[in-house]
mmCIF file of C-alpha atoms in Angstrom:
data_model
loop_
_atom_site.group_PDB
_atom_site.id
_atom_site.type_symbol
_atom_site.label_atom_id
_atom_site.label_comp_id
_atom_site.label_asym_id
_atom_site.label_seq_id
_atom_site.Cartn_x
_atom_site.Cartn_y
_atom_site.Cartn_z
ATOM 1 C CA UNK M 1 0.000 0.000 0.000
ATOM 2 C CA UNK M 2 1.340 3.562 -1.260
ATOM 3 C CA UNK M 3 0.886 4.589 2.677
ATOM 4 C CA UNK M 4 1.887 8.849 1.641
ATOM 5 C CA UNK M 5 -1.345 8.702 -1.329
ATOM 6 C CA UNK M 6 -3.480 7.103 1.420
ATOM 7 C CA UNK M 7 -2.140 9.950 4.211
ATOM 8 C CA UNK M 8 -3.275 12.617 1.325
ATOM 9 C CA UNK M 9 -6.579 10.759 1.783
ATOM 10 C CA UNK M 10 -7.088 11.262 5.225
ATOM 11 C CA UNK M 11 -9.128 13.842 6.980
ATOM 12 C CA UNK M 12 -7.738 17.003 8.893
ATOM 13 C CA UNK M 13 -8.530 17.154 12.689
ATOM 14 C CA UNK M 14 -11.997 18.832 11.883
ATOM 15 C CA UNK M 15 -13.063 16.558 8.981
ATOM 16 C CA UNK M 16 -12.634 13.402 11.270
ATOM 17 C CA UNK M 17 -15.012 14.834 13.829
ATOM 18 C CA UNK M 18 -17.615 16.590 11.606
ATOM 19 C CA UNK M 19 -17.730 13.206 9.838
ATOM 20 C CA UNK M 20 -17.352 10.739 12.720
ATOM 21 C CA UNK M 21 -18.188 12.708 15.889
ATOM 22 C CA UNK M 22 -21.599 12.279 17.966
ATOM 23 C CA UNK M 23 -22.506 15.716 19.187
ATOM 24 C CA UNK M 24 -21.509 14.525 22.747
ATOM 25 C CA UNK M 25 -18.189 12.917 21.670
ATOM 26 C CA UNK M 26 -17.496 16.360 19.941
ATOM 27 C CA UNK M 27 -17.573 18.035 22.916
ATOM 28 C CA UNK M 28 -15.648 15.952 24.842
ATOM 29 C CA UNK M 29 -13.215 16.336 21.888
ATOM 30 C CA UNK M 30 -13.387 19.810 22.271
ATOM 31 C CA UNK M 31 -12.907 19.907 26.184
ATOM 32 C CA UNK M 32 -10.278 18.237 25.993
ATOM 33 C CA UNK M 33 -8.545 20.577 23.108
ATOM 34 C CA UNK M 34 -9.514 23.318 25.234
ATOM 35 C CA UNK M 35 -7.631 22.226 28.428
ATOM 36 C CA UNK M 36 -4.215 21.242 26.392
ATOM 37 C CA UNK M 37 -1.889 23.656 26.986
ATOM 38 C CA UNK M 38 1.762 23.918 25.479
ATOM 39 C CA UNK M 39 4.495 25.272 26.975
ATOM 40 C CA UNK M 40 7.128 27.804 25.741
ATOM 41 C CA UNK M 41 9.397 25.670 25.570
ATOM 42 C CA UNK M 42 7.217 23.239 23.825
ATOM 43 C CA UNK M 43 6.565 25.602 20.799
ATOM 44 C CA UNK M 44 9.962 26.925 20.499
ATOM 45 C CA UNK M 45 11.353 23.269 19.927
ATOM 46 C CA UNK M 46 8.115 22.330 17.554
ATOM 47 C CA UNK M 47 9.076 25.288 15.607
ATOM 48 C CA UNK M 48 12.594 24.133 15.221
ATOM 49 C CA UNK M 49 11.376 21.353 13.283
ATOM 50 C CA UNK M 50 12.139 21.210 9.177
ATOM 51 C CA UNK M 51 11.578 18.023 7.898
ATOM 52 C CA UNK M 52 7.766 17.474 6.470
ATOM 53 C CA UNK M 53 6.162 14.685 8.766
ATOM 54 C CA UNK M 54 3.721 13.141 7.537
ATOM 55 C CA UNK M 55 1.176 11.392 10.189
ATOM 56 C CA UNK M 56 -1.188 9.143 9.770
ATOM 57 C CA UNK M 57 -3.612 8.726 12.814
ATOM 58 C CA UNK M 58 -5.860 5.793 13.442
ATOM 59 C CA UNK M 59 -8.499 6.743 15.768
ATOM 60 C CA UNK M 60 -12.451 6.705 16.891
ATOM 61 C CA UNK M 61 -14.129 9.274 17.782
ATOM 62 C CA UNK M 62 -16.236 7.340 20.935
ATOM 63 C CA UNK M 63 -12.852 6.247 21.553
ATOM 64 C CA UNK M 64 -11.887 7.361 25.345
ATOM 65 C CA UNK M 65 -7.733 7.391 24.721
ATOM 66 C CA UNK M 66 -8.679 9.124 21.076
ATOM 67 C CA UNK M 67 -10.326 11.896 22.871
ATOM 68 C CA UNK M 68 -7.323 12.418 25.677
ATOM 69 C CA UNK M 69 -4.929 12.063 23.376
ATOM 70 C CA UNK M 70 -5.534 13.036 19.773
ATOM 71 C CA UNK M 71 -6.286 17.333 20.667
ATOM 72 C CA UNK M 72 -2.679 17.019 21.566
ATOM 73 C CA UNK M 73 -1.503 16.593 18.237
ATOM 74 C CA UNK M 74 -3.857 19.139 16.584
ATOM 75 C CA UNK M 75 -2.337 21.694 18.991
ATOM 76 C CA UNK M 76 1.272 20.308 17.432
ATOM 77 C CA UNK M 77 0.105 20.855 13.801
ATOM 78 C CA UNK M 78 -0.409 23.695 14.322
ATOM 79 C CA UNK M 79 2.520 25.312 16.056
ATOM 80 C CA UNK M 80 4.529 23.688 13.364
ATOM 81 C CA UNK M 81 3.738 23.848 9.896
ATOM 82 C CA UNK M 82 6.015 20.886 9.219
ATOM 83 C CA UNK M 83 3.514 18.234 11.140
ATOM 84 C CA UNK M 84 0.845 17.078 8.484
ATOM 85 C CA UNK M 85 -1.542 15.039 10.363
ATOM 86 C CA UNK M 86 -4.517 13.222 8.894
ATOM 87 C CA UNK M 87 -7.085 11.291 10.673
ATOM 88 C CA UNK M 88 -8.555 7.732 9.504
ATOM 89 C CA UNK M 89 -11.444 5.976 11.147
ATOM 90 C CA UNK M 90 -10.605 2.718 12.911
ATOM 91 C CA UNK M 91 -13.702 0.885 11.639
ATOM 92 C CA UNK M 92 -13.783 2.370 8.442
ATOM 93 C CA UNK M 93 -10.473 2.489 7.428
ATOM 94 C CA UNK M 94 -10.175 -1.627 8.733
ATOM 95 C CA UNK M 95 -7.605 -2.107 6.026
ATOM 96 C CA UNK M 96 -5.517 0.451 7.242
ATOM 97 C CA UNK M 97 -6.039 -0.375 10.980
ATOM 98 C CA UNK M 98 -5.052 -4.599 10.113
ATOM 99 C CA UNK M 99 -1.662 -3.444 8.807
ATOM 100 C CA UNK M 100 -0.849 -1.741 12.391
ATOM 101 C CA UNK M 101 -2.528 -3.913 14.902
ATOM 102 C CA UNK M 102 -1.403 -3.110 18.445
ATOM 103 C CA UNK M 103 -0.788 -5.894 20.676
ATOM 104 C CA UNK M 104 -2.815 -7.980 18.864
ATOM 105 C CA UNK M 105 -5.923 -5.556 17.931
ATOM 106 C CA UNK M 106 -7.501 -2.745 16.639
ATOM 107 C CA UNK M 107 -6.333 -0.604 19.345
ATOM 108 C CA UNK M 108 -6.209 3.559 18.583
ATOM 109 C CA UNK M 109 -5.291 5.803 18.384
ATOM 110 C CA UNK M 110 -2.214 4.560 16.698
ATOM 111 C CA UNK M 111 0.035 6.958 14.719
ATOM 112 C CA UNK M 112 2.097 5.944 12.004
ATOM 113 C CA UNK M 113 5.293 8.266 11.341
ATOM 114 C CA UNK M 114 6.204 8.707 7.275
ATOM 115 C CA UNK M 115 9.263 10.783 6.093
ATOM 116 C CA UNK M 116 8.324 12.619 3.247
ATOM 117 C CA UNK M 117 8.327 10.129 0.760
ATOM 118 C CA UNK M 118 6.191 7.766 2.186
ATOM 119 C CA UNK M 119 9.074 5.923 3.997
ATOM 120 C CA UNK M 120 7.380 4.234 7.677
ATOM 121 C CA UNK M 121 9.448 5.988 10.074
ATOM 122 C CA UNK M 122 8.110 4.564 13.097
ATOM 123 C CA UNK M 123 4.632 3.883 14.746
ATOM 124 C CA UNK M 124 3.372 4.971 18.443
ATOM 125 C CA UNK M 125 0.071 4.537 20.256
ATOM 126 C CA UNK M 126 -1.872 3.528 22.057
ATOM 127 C CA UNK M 127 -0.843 5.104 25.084
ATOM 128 C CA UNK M 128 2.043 6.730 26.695
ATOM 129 C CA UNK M 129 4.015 5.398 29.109
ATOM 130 C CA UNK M 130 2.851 7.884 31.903
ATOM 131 C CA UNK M 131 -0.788 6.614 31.307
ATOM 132 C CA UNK M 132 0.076 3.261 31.637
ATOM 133 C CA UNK M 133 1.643 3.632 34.857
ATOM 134 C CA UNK M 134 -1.023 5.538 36.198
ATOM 135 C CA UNK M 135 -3.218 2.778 34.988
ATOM 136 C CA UNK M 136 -0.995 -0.303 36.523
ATOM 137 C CA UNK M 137 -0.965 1.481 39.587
ATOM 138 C CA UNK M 138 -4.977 1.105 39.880
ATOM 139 C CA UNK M 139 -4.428 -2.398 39.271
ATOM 140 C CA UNK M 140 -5.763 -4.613 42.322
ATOM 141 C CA UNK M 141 -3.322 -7.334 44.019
ATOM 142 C CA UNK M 142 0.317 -7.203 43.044
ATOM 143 C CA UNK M 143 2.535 -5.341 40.394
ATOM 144 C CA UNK M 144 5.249 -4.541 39.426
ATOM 145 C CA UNK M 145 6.893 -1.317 39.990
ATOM 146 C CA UNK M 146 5.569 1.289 37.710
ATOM 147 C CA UNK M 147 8.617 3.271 37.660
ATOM 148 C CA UNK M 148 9.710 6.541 38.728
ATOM 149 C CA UNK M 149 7.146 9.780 38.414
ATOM 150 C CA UNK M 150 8.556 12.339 35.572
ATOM 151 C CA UNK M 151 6.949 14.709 37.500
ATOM 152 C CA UNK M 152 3.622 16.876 36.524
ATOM 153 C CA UNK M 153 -0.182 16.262 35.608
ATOM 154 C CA UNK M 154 -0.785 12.781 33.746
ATOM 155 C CA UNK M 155 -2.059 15.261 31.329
ATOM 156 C CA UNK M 156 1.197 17.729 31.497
ATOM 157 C CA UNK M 157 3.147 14.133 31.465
ATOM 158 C CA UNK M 158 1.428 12.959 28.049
ATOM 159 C CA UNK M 159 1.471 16.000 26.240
ATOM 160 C CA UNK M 160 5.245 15.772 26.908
ATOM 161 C CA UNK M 161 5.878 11.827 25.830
ATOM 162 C CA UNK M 162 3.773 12.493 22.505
ATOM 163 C CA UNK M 163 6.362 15.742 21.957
ATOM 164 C CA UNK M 164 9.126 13.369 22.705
ATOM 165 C CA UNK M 165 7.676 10.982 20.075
ATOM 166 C CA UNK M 166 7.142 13.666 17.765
ATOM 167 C CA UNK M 167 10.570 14.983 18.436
ATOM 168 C CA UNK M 168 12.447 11.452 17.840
ATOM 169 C CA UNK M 169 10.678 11.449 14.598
ATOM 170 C CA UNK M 170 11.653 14.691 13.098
ATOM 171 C CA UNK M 171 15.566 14.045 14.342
ATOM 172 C CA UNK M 172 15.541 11.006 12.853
ATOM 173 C CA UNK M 173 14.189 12.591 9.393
ATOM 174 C CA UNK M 174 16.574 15.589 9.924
ATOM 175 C CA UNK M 175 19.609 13.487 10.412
ATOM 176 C CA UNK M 176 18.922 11.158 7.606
ATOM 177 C CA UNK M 177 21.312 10.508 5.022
ATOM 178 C CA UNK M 178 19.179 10.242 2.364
ATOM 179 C CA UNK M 179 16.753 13.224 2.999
ATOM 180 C CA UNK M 180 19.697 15.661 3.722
ATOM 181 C CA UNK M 181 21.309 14.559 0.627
ATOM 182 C CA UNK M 182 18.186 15.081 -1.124
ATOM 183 C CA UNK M 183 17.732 18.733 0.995
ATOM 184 C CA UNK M 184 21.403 19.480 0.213
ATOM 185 C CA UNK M 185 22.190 19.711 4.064
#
């Protein structure tokens, strides 16, 4: 599958919700959005960015994690002009969603990283790490150690791990060979 001419098919932030979105789930959607806040520091790094990123997000809009997580990287988009997100539904985009199963299923939202030429750069999703150790540490009986705090809100802690992701990403595409050959840089 030519994964960059199916990205170019996908649906901008908006367009997934005013085609998928319950009135409810939109505003959830849009509560969320509202209480995501960047940081300085944040932008200035997302507008350091100069590789074209290409994302391809698998998501629902009744999904719970879709509507905690996915605001986040509208607010990304646009800081940075570079981040080209596009939104596919789970169910309806099943042949999309069977060629990045997570941990065994159609689990979203998954995001699937592209260079510029339609190259997979990497994948992330469901979760972040912080919500998975706030989860496991809900769990009832024993567990192991969720790990140390990186301080902050969950929500302050998983706006941070998607910028991480984010940031990987665009490093990786700005220190590549073959785009900065192709760049002249």
């Amino acid at each position: 599958m030519d994964l960059l001419a199916r990205h170019h098919s996908g649906l901008t932030y908006t367009a997934f919700l005013d085609r998928y979105a319950t009135p409810e789930q939109r505003r959830r959607w849009d509560d969320v959005h509202a209480a995501v806040h960047l940081t300085t520091g944040q932008r200035e790094l997302l507008l350091q960015f100069t590789r074209r990123m290409p994302v391809l997000v698998l998501a629902g809009a009744w999904c719970g994690d879709c509507i905690q997580q996915c605001p986040i990287f509208d607010h990304f988009a646009s800081v940075c002009d570079w981040i080209d997100v596009r939104y596919f539904d789970r169910d309806a985009d099943a042949d999309l969603m069977q060629m990045f199963p997570t941990c065994g299923g159609a689990r979203v939202p998954t995001l699937v990283f592209l260079s510029e030429d339609g190259h997979i750069c990497g994948r992330y999703g469901d979760r972040t790490l912080a919500k998975y150790r706030d989860m496991v540490s809900r769990l009832d009986g024993s567990a192991c150690s969720t790990g140390l705090p990186i301080g902050g809100s969950l929500a302050e802690q998983v706006v941070q791990e998607w910028l991480n992701e984010f940031e990987r990403i665009q490093w990786m595409l700005r220190t590549s060979t073959r785009l900065r050959q192709l760049h002249g840089d």
